[in-house]
Amino acid sequence: MTLRTRDIELREPAGHGRVRLHFTPSGRDVRVPPGVTVFDAASWNGIAIDSTCGGHGTCRKCLVRIDDGNVPVSSLDIRAFSADQLRKGWRLACRAQATADLRVEVPPLVTRPKAATVGVGRQVILRPAVQKRYVKLDEPTLADQASDLDRLLAALDDLELRVDLEALRLLGRTLRAHDYGVTAVIVDDVLIAVEPGDTTARAFGLAIDLGTTTVVATLLDLVTGTPVAVSSTLNRQQPFGGDVITRISASMMEPTALDQLRSLAHETLDSLAREVSDEADVRLDEIYEVSLAGNATMVHIALGIDPEPLGVAPFIMAARALPEIRAGELGLSVHPGARAVVLPSLGAYVGGDIVAGLLASGMDRDRRLRLFIDVGTNCEIVLGNTDRLVATAAPAGPAFEGAQIRCGMRAADGAIEVVRIIDGALELGVIGDVEPVGLCGSGLVDAVASLVVAGLIDSSGRMVTEERAREIAPGLADRLSAIDGKRVFVLSDGPGGPIYLSQRDVRALQFAKAAIATGWSLLLDELGIGAEAVQQVLLAGSFGSYLSPASAIRIGLVPKLPVLRVVSAGNVAGEGAKMALLSVRERAGALALLHEVEYVELSDRADFNDAFADLLAFPS
Amino acid sequence: MTLRTRDIELREPAGHGRVRLHFTPSGRDVRVPPGVTVFDAASWNGIAIDSTCGGHGTCRKCLVRIDDGNVPVSSLDIRAFSADQLRKGWRLACRAQATADLRVEVPPLVTRPKAATVGVGRQVILRPAVQKRYVKLDEPTLADQASDLDRLLAALDDLELRVDLEALRLLGRTLRAHDYGVTAVIVDDVLIAVEPGDTTARAFGLAIDLGTTTVVATLLDLVTGTPVAVSSTLNRQQPFGGDVITRISASMMEPTALDQLRSLAHETLDSLAREVSDEADVRLDEIYEVSLAGNATMVHIALGIDPEPLGVAPFIMAARALPEIRAGELGLSVHPGARAVVLPSLGAYVGGDIVAGLLASGMDRDRRLRLFIDVGTNCEIVLGNTDRLVATAAPAGPAFEGAQIRCGMRAADGAIEVVRIIDGALELGVIGDVEPVGLCGSGLVDAVASLVVAGLIDSSGRMVTEERAREIAPGLADRLSAIDGKRVFVLSDGPGGPIYLSQRDVRALQFAKAAIATGWSLLLDELGIGAEAVQQVLLAGSFGSYLSPASAIRIGLVPKLPVLRVVSAGNVAGEGAKMALLSVRERAGALALLHEVEYVELSDRADFNDAFADLLAFPS
């Protein structure tokens, strides 16, 4: 997709207004922002309409009939239909903008679409930007001197293609060396290569979740829609700081730091690309497109864009939607003509990773009122449903990453990740089944939640006296002690020394969860609803997905709801990146989110501190 | 301009059919191929219509009223006009395709357009693809967190821009360092750079005529439309051969030759760019666009496209219209974001230089029946007027370049370029006013023409006997002699030895001019007209422009017409390249020519040899 930045601007401003489309014969009702095409609206909701050009208006196959409602005749409709058909309501779905409620008849499909299940149970109709077409051309003669390119394009007449110079350079030789039987490799509307013979069975894409800490790459077979290899690694930018702010600061201190950070990002990405292609026995030059979801800072740095304005008030991005770029701009040694699509960002602190997460969870297409929380140092919160979505970012601080926690550590071997008190006895779950060496974020939340339930931490967050502890939890009271004069609760006392939770750790967690709770409670206010209206809470992100829903409820990180309403959504950023590769429609959906989601800035809200103070305590 | 190759395909096939547009209040009638927009049709004919976006449908300023004839309402018209206005015939001229005769009312201009005279007396309305816009933006605040790019684009809301990643990289820093006062640099629909402060007064383009022998570069001030420096140099590819065929052969012999040839072209172009920018005191990074006119072989090689299929039957180009490329692809160290527009080619032997020439001479817009001849080793011939144009290429051989002529040389110092016989005495014009050292093409044509007139060469091309010579031209008879046993006519006998015309030279010229005459006579047949119908003959190209019209008529290189009808057109390829820089409309006109001109292939014509034999003699 050519990201024409103005595509977005031409739509209505973000807001409440949606139009309703009723599709027959499926009987499905869907709601979309005004201005979305009938084709997109159908595609986003799993209703298949024939098309080979992917919505560029060139294949003229996406025929629908508008039974009720008004859609003006486009200049392409005039070429595709007779006057009588136009009168009867026939239109090309990819040109038909829904500006009011419509009733749309979809004819039976000529070709059976393939679909894949991705994200939070999303059914995605396969239509990657990458297309391969095998063609066998007639040899030129003196009577037919069409240029090689015209000859090739004539065989692809359902598409309107731009052409890369590199593809043109090898075209003549490839045609002549292979009897005019070649495979055109197309990404969106660009011919990027011409390969000898029929290579249509092999086309791959790389979906990347570029996290501040962890980077995950999934190699997708774009023909079948299935992942063929996955790999993850630490972001090599770590030495410059653990979170986005320290990395932005680094780039401000030292003129060469931005270049260094960019190179480290590129090395990280390329090492993953090589790993997954090795593992799946795929050549690097069979990877024709890359999608990348990351927070705004990671994306800016990876593209060599100065991130400084993201780090200082008023927190400004260079761009929300990024221009069409080559994968080489991300340091990836995939096919030289490969493109990269970068998921757009809503704001400096609600980045492409969140947009990907919203896409993967279908937040804007679901009627259920849902609360999406990506837990991390910067916590992103989105609330709403297909009618309206509001979002904010809450500065939770690094407690969940294990930083500034006395025995804190990342979720790696030796980290206590589960803490339970059963029949008055402490049970620990340790990653890698080894001796515990520290406490990771989910363990921290579990530990605090358990102690609150046991009464060893009161609702104000204070550890109770030893006397009181002996009274209410005699089997655990000994663990309440003091180290270096500070009150602690000892979780484990192995050969490496005690692993414990300190009073200060509890405070850090309180501040973090209060920031998050302030975020969602102000969003609830924004929609004018109470917490009980929330039908589902999605815990997302590399930390959120491992969190115990019960513990999250217990400490008040999420609203007090039946525990089954709180679910772990997994790595939704990575899933959204996959969806962008598998479907150009979903990719357009990511752009549409920029207009569907209203961003609520907390940092200048007068009511923030009040709400924060109210939410600091643990729920009783 | 984004060369979407399909732009061309969507039009009607080449042929006779034109539609007529009558413009009011100017009262002008123009004819264009069906499918051309009203905006283009007006612009190509010097009729100005308001526009700031250059025909992309985004500024909504090119309002016209269709008084008579039918133009469907486009989706953009719906946004630009009320229902009542639409009923009254108002349309956006850039979206209104003329598919039948129309009567069009053009409202008075809001802004006065600038125009420049270029080419063969063509008035070009200035509308370069390069645009600079100074904008002063509001500083962002917490209440207005629009991204830097959105903020900039909002100030350019008459345009719908794509954005180069490089422009985005520096955007934030440039805005903040210069109080949000910056100049956007736009080429066609791409934002290529953002410059500090107001630099709108300085914008330059480089027009290149890339000849096989000579390369000419003109630096144009795109604000005023005037040339500020010109320079020419020999093509550094010369060591690989003097003509296109030897260069194609070289690229076939040796795997690295194509790379070497490409590098030599790039060095030639870059040295010229540096020269003209030095001369005019223009920084290289103030050159934002380059246009290039060259024959198909020169263009293929300069872009690194294998030229082999051009050199062997059936003579196939990689592409007629070339993709959007950066100037860096031509080895030019101009602005890193600068684009290059390459004039399209009609055929392997009717290249972009000829398309540029047709543009500069307005062949497709003139009602006069004209014959365009670019004289050279390969000679391109175009015949027709606004109703129909036919073209062909004739293999004239290297005689005009001075090659295979005994005393032949290029048109350089010491070359005899003019030969006249006045009152029985020989007069020579020598380039540089030095002792003659050889005979260039125009001198060769003059010499033969003079001797034919004097009767010393008979109509069959044979030099007369010495007896006969003494009879009819006693003052010149001594010059008819023999050298190395071959008959010659001595033109000069200085210290460096005699400079002479040999019988064999006369034969070489006869073959060359017969090939050309066969070309235009078969084109006359194609149109079913006689030579007397030709109202103007344009002699073009670096050789043709120096040719004496009288001599050209005398030897039969051009039809026998009153001498005033034969004019030298100058370096029309370079003029066409300039026009492409000065006006996006003219550039679109070059693409339209691909469809307006019918190519007639001579190499498989049964009647070629007959016509050739008939035309070998000199006209009596």
Short mmCIF file of C-alpha atoms in Angstrom, two decimals, chain A residues 266-579:
data_model
loop_
_atom_site.label_atom_id
_atom_site.label_comp_id
_atom_site.label_asym_id
_atom_site.label_seq_id
_atom_site.Cartn_x
_atom_site.Cartn_y
_atom_site.Cartn_z
CA HIS A 266 19.04 -2.94 12.21
CA GLU A 267 21.45 -5.59 13.46
CA THR A 268 18.77 -6.97 15.76
CA LEU A 269 16.25 -7.15 12.94
CA ASP A 270 18.61 -8.63 10.40
CA SER A 271 19.87 -11.32 12.77
CA LEU A 272 16.26 -12.39 13.34
CA ALA A 273 15.52 -12.39 9.61
CA ARG A 274 18.50 -14.65 9.00
CA GLU A 275 17.50 -16.94 11.85
CA VAL A 276 13.93 -17.51 10.75
CA SER A 277 14.84 -17.93 7.10
CA ASP A 278 17.52 -20.47 8.03
CA GLU A 279 15.12 -22.34 10.23
CA ALA A 280 12.40 -22.50 7.58
CA ASP A 281 14.78 -23.12 4.69
CA VAL A 282 13.62 -19.98 2.93
CA ARG A 283 16.04 -17.84 0.91
CA LEU A 284 16.29 -14.25 2.13
CA ASP A 285 15.37 -13.02 -1.34
CA GLU A 286 12.09 -14.92 -1.12
CA ILE A 287 11.00 -12.44 1.56
CA TYR A 288 9.23 -9.68 -0.37
CA GLU A 289 7.62 -7.68 2.36
CA VAL A 290 8.16 -6.85 6.00
CA SER A 291 5.69 -5.42 8.47
CA LEU A 292 6.81 -3.76 11.64
CA ALA A 293 4.89 -2.89 14.79
CA GLY A 294 6.68 -0.91 17.42
CA ASN A 295 6.19 2.00 19.75
CA ALA A 296 6.77 5.45 18.26
CA THR A 297 10.27 5.76 19.71
CA MET A 298 11.46 2.40 18.41
CA VAL A 299 10.01 3.17 14.98
CA HIS A 300 11.54 6.65 14.82
CA ILE A 301 14.97 5.37 15.79
CA ALA A 302 14.85 2.36 13.45
CA LEU A 303 14.10 4.72 10.55
CA GLY A 304 16.74 7.25 11.58
CA ILE A 305 14.20 9.91 12.52
CA ASP A 306 15.25 12.13 15.41
CA PRO A 307 13.14 10.98 18.41
CA GLU A 308 13.82 14.02 20.59
CA PRO A 309 10.37 15.67 20.16
CA LEU A 310 8.77 12.43 21.43
CA GLY A 311 10.59 12.74 24.72
CA VAL A 312 9.78 16.30 25.74
CA ALA A 313 6.42 18.03 26.17
CA PRO A 314 4.26 18.42 24.14
CA PHE A 315 5.41 14.96 22.87
CA ILE A 316 5.25 15.27 19.10
CA MET A 317 5.75 12.54 16.49
CA ALA A 318 7.39 13.18 13.14
CA ALA A 319 4.46 11.42 11.48
CA ARG A 320 1.60 9.16 12.43
CA ALA A 321 1.53 7.17 9.19
CA LEU A 322 4.93 6.54 7.69
CA PRO A 323 5.87 6.76 4.03
CA GLU A 324 6.34 3.75 1.79
CA ILE A 325 9.86 2.46 2.41
CA ARG A 326 12.08 -0.39 1.35
CA ALA A 327 12.94 -3.15 3.79
CA GLY A 328 16.58 -2.15 3.28
CA GLU A 329 15.83 1.03 5.26
CA LEU A 330 15.41 -1.26 8.28
CA GLY A 331 18.77 -2.90 7.66
CA LEU A 332 17.17 -6.10 6.40
CA SER A 333 19.00 -8.09 3.74
CA VAL A 334 15.82 -9.57 2.32
CA HIS A 335 14.85 -9.18 -1.38
CA PRO A 336 16.38 -5.86 -2.51
CA GLY A 337 13.02 -4.67 -3.81
CA ALA A 338 11.14 -5.76 -0.69
CA ARG A 339 8.96 -3.13 0.94
CA ALA A 340 8.39 -2.48 4.61
CA VAL A 341 5.08 -1.41 6.00
CA VAL A 342 5.26 0.26 9.39
CA LEU A 343 2.13 0.21 11.50
CA PRO A 344 1.05 3.82 12.16
CA SER A 345 1.04 5.41 15.61
CA LEU A 346 -1.83 7.21 17.31
CA GLY A 347 0.41 9.37 19.45
CA ALA A 348 3.90 9.63 20.88
CA TYR A 349 2.90 7.16 23.59
CA VAL A 350 0.27 5.13 21.79
CA GLY A 351 2.39 3.65 19.07
CA GLY A 352 2.22 1.22 16.18
CA ASP A 353 2.43 -1.68 18.61
CA ILE A 354 -0.89 -0.59 20.10
CA VAL A 355 -2.47 0.03 16.72
CA ALA A 356 -1.38 -3.49 15.80
CA GLY A 357 -2.87 -4.75 19.05
CA LEU A 358 -6.19 -3.04 18.36
CA LEU A 359 -6.20 -4.55 14.88
CA ALA A 360 -5.45 -8.02 16.26
CA SER A 361 -8.13 -7.76 18.89
CA GLY A 362 -10.67 -6.19 16.54
CA MET A 363 -11.45 -3.47 19.09
CA ASP A 364 -13.10 -1.25 16.49
CA ARG A 365 -15.27 -4.00 15.02
CA ASP A 366 -16.65 -5.59 18.17
CA ARG A 367 -19.91 -4.47 19.71
CA ARG A 368 -18.84 -5.56 23.18
CA LEU A 369 -17.48 -2.76 25.32
CA ARG A 370 -13.87 -3.78 25.89
CA LEU A 371 -10.89 -2.44 27.78
CA PHE A 372 -7.48 -3.04 26.23
CA ILE A 373 -4.48 -2.59 28.52
CA ASP A 374 -0.90 -2.99 27.36
CA VAL A 375 0.98 -3.13 30.64
CA GLY A 376 4.54 -1.83 30.70
CA THR A 377 6.69 1.11 31.74
CA ASN A 378 4.45 3.18 29.56
CA CYS A 379 1.01 1.67 29.72
CA GLU A 380 -1.43 2.13 26.85
CA ILE A 381 -5.14 1.88 27.53
CA VAL A 382 -7.99 1.79 24.99
CA LEU A 383 -11.66 1.59 25.89
CA GLY A 384 -14.74 1.22 23.73
CA ASN A 385 -16.35 -0.75 20.94
CA THR A 386 -17.41 -0.37 17.34
CA ASP A 387 -19.30 2.82 18.19
CA ARG A 388 -16.51 4.75 19.83
CA LEU A 389 -12.95 4.20 21.03
CA VAL A 390 -10.96 6.34 23.45
CA ALA A 391 -7.31 5.85 24.30
CA THR A 392 -4.70 7.17 26.64
CA ALA A 393 -1.19 6.46 27.88
CA ALA A 394 -0.38 6.14 31.56
CA PRO A 395 3.14 6.51 32.92
CA ALA A 396 3.26 3.33 35.04
CA GLY A 397 6.99 3.40 35.62
CA PRO A 398 9.38 0.48 35.40
CA ALA A 399 8.02 -1.67 38.27
CA PHE A 400 6.47 -4.21 35.87
CA GLU A 401 9.76 -4.66 34.08
CA GLY A 402 11.35 -5.59 37.42
CA ALA A 403 13.31 -2.36 37.57
CA GLN A 404 13.39 -0.31 40.81
CA ILE A 405 12.12 -3.42 42.60
CA ARG A 406 14.61 -4.59 45.20
CA CYS A 407 14.79 -8.21 43.98
CA GLY A 408 13.28 -7.39 40.60
CA MET A 409 14.40 -9.00 37.37
CA ARG A 410 13.14 -9.63 33.86
CA ALA A 411 11.01 -12.63 33.12
CA ALA A 412 13.94 -15.00 32.55
CA ASP A 413 15.18 -18.25 34.08
CA GLY A 414 15.11 -18.02 37.86
CA ALA A 415 12.40 -15.37 38.03
CA ILE A 416 9.53 -16.02 40.38
CA GLU A 417 6.55 -15.51 38.07
CA VAL A 418 3.76 -17.03 40.12
CA VAL A 419 3.11 -16.51 43.84
CA ARG A 420 0.18 -18.18 45.56
CA ILE A 421 -0.87 -18.71 49.16
CA ILE A 422 -2.77 -21.97 49.49
CA ASP A 423 -3.97 -23.18 52.88
CA GLY A 424 -1.76 -20.63 54.55
CA ALA A 425 1.38 -21.85 52.78
CA LEU A 426 3.40 -20.02 50.14
CA GLU A 427 3.78 -21.60 46.68
CA LEU A 428 6.13 -20.20 44.05
CA GLY A 429 6.32 -20.76 40.31
CA VAL A 430 9.81 -20.16 38.95
CA ILE A 431 10.71 -19.79 35.28
CA GLY A 432 12.92 -22.65 34.09
CA ASP A 433 12.24 -24.67 37.26
CA VAL A 434 15.51 -23.55 38.87
CA GLU A 435 16.36 -21.95 42.19
CA PRO A 436 14.70 -18.52 42.32
CA VAL A 437 17.05 -15.58 41.80
CA GLY A 438 14.55 -12.73 41.62
CA LEU A 439 11.01 -11.56 41.13
CA CYS A 440 9.56 -10.59 37.76
CA GLY A 441 6.56 -8.38 37.11
CA SER A 442 3.84 -11.02 37.18
CA GLY A 443 5.40 -12.49 40.34
CA LEU A 444 5.39 -9.03 41.91
CA VAL A 445 1.70 -8.56 41.15
CA ASP A 446 0.92 -12.08 42.41
CA ALA A 447 2.94 -11.57 45.58
CA VAL A 448 1.27 -8.31 46.47
CA ALA A 449 -2.18 -9.66 45.56
CA SER A 450 -1.65 -12.75 47.70
CA LEU A 451 -0.45 -10.74 50.69
CA VAL A 452 -3.40 -8.37 50.35
CA VAL A 453 -5.78 -11.37 50.34
CA ALA A 454 -3.95 -12.91 53.28
CA GLY A 455 -4.28 -9.59 55.12
CA LEU A 456 -0.50 -9.18 55.45
CA ILE A 457 -0.69 -5.98 53.41
CA ASP A 458 -3.55 -3.67 54.33
CA SER A 459 -5.62 -1.76 51.82
CA SER A 460 -3.42 1.32 52.23
CA GLY A 461 -0.48 -0.79 51.09
CA ARG A 462 1.28 -1.06 54.42
CA MET A 463 2.71 -4.38 55.63
CA VAL A 464 0.97 -5.25 58.87
CA THR A 465 2.81 -5.51 62.19
CA GLU A 466 4.43 -8.82 63.12
CA GLU A 467 1.93 -9.24 65.92
CA ARG A 468 -0.98 -8.81 63.55
CA ALA A 469 0.66 -11.19 61.09
CA ARG A 470 1.08 -13.90 63.67
CA GLU A 471 -2.60 -13.52 64.46
CA ILE A 472 -4.01 -13.82 60.95
CA ALA A 473 -1.39 -15.92 59.10
CA PRO A 474 0.76 -17.80 61.56
CA GLY A 475 2.40 -19.96 58.86
CA LEU A 476 3.72 -16.87 57.02
CA ALA A 477 4.41 -14.45 59.82
CA ASP A 478 8.10 -15.39 60.05
CA ARG A 479 8.59 -14.20 56.54
CA LEU A 480 7.66 -10.68 57.55
CA SER A 481 10.95 -9.30 58.69
CA ALA A 482 13.43 -6.48 58.19
CA ILE A 483 16.50 -6.30 55.98
CA ASP A 484 18.82 -3.30 56.20
CA GLY A 485 16.23 -1.72 58.49
CA LYS A 486 13.48 -1.92 55.84
CA ARG A 487 10.37 -4.02 56.19
CA VAL A 488 10.25 -6.98 53.82
CA PHE A 489 8.37 -10.19 53.11
CA VAL A 490 10.79 -13.02 52.31
CA LEU A 491 9.64 -15.17 49.43
CA SER A 492 12.56 -17.55 49.31
CA ASP A 493 15.85 -17.95 51.11
CA GLY A 494 18.12 -20.09 49.00
CA PRO A 495 21.90 -20.37 48.70
CA GLY A 496 22.07 -17.10 46.73
CA GLY A 497 20.51 -15.12 49.56
CA PRO A 498 16.93 -14.15 50.32
CA ILE A 499 14.46 -13.09 47.58
CA TYR A 500 11.96 -10.75 49.11
CA LEU A 501 9.31 -8.14 48.59
CA SER A 502 10.06 -4.83 50.31
CA GLN A 503 7.61 -2.27 51.61
CA ARG A 504 9.06 0.07 49.02
CA ASP A 505 8.36 -2.46 46.25
CA VAL A 506 4.73 -2.52 47.33
CA ARG A 507 4.64 1.27 47.06
CA ALA A 508 6.18 1.16 43.59
CA LEU A 509 3.56 -1.32 42.46
CA GLN A 510 0.83 0.80 44.04
CA PHE A 511 1.95 3.85 42.08
CA ALA A 512 2.14 1.86 38.87
CA LYS A 513 -1.29 0.27 39.18
CA ALA A 514 -2.81 3.57 40.33
CA ALA A 515 -1.49 5.27 37.19
CA ILE A 516 -3.10 2.58 35.06
CA ALA A 517 -6.34 2.61 37.01
CA THR A 518 -6.47 6.40 36.72
CA GLY A 519 -6.10 5.97 32.98
CA TRP A 520 -9.02 3.59 32.55
CA SER A 521 -11.21 5.32 35.09
CA LEU A 522 -10.83 8.65 33.26
CA LEU A 523 -11.64 6.85 30.01
CA LEU A 524 -14.75 5.36 31.63
CA ASP A 525 -15.71 8.90 32.63
CA GLU A 526 -15.08 10.03 29.06
CA LEU A 527 -17.64 7.48 27.83
CA GLY A 528 -19.90 8.23 30.78
CA ILE A 529 -20.10 4.63 31.93
CA GLY A 530 -19.20 2.65 35.01
CA ALA A 531 -16.63 -0.14 35.24
CA GLU A 532 -19.35 -2.82 35.40
CA ALA A 533 -20.22 -1.99 31.76
CA VAL A 534 -16.88 -3.39 30.59
CA GLN A 535 -17.58 -6.78 29.02
CA GLN A 536 -14.01 -7.84 28.50
CA VAL A 537 -10.57 -6.73 29.64
CA LEU A 538 -7.69 -7.65 27.34
CA LEU A 539 -4.28 -7.76 29.00
CA ALA A 540 -1.75 -7.30 26.26
CA GLY A 541 1.95 -6.88 25.76
CA SER A 542 4.88 -9.03 26.75
CA PHE A 543 4.14 -8.36 30.42
CA GLY A 544 0.39 -8.10 30.44
CA SER A 545 -0.05 -11.48 28.78
CA TYR A 546 1.66 -13.27 31.68
CA LEU A 547 -0.23 -11.48 34.40
CA SER A 548 -2.72 -13.47 36.48
CA PRO A 549 -6.15 -11.98 35.84
CA ALA A 550 -7.19 -12.73 39.41
CA SER A 551 -4.18 -10.89 40.83
CA ALA A 552 -4.70 -7.99 38.46
CA ILE A 553 -8.26 -7.63 39.74
CA ARG A 554 -7.16 -8.05 43.33
CA ILE A 555 -4.68 -5.15 43.30
CA GLY A 556 -7.00 -2.94 41.25
CA LEU A 557 -4.89 -2.85 38.12
CA VAL A 558 -8.07 -3.72 36.21
CA PRO A 559 -11.66 -2.97 37.22
CA LYS A 560 -13.34 -5.26 39.71
CA LEU A 561 -15.11 -7.66 37.36
CA PRO A 562 -15.85 -11.39 37.23
CA VAL A 563 -12.45 -12.99 36.62
CA LEU A 564 -13.56 -14.64 33.35
CA ARG A 565 -14.02 -11.22 31.81
CA VAL A 566 -10.28 -10.57 32.15
CA VAL A 567 -8.26 -12.39 29.52
CA SER A 568 -4.68 -12.50 28.41
CA ALA A 569 -4.48 -11.41 24.77
CA GLY A 570 -0.92 -12.59 24.08
CA ASN A 571 1.52 -10.79 21.80
CA VAL A 572 -1.13 -8.81 19.96
CA ALA A 573 1.41 -6.39 18.46
CA GLY A 574 3.06 -9.27 16.63
CA GLU A 575 -0.33 -10.61 15.58
CA GLY A 576 -1.31 -7.22 14.18
CA ALA A 577 1.94 -7.11 12.23
CA LYS A 578 1.07 -10.51 10.76
CA MET A 579 -2.39 -9.30 9.79
#
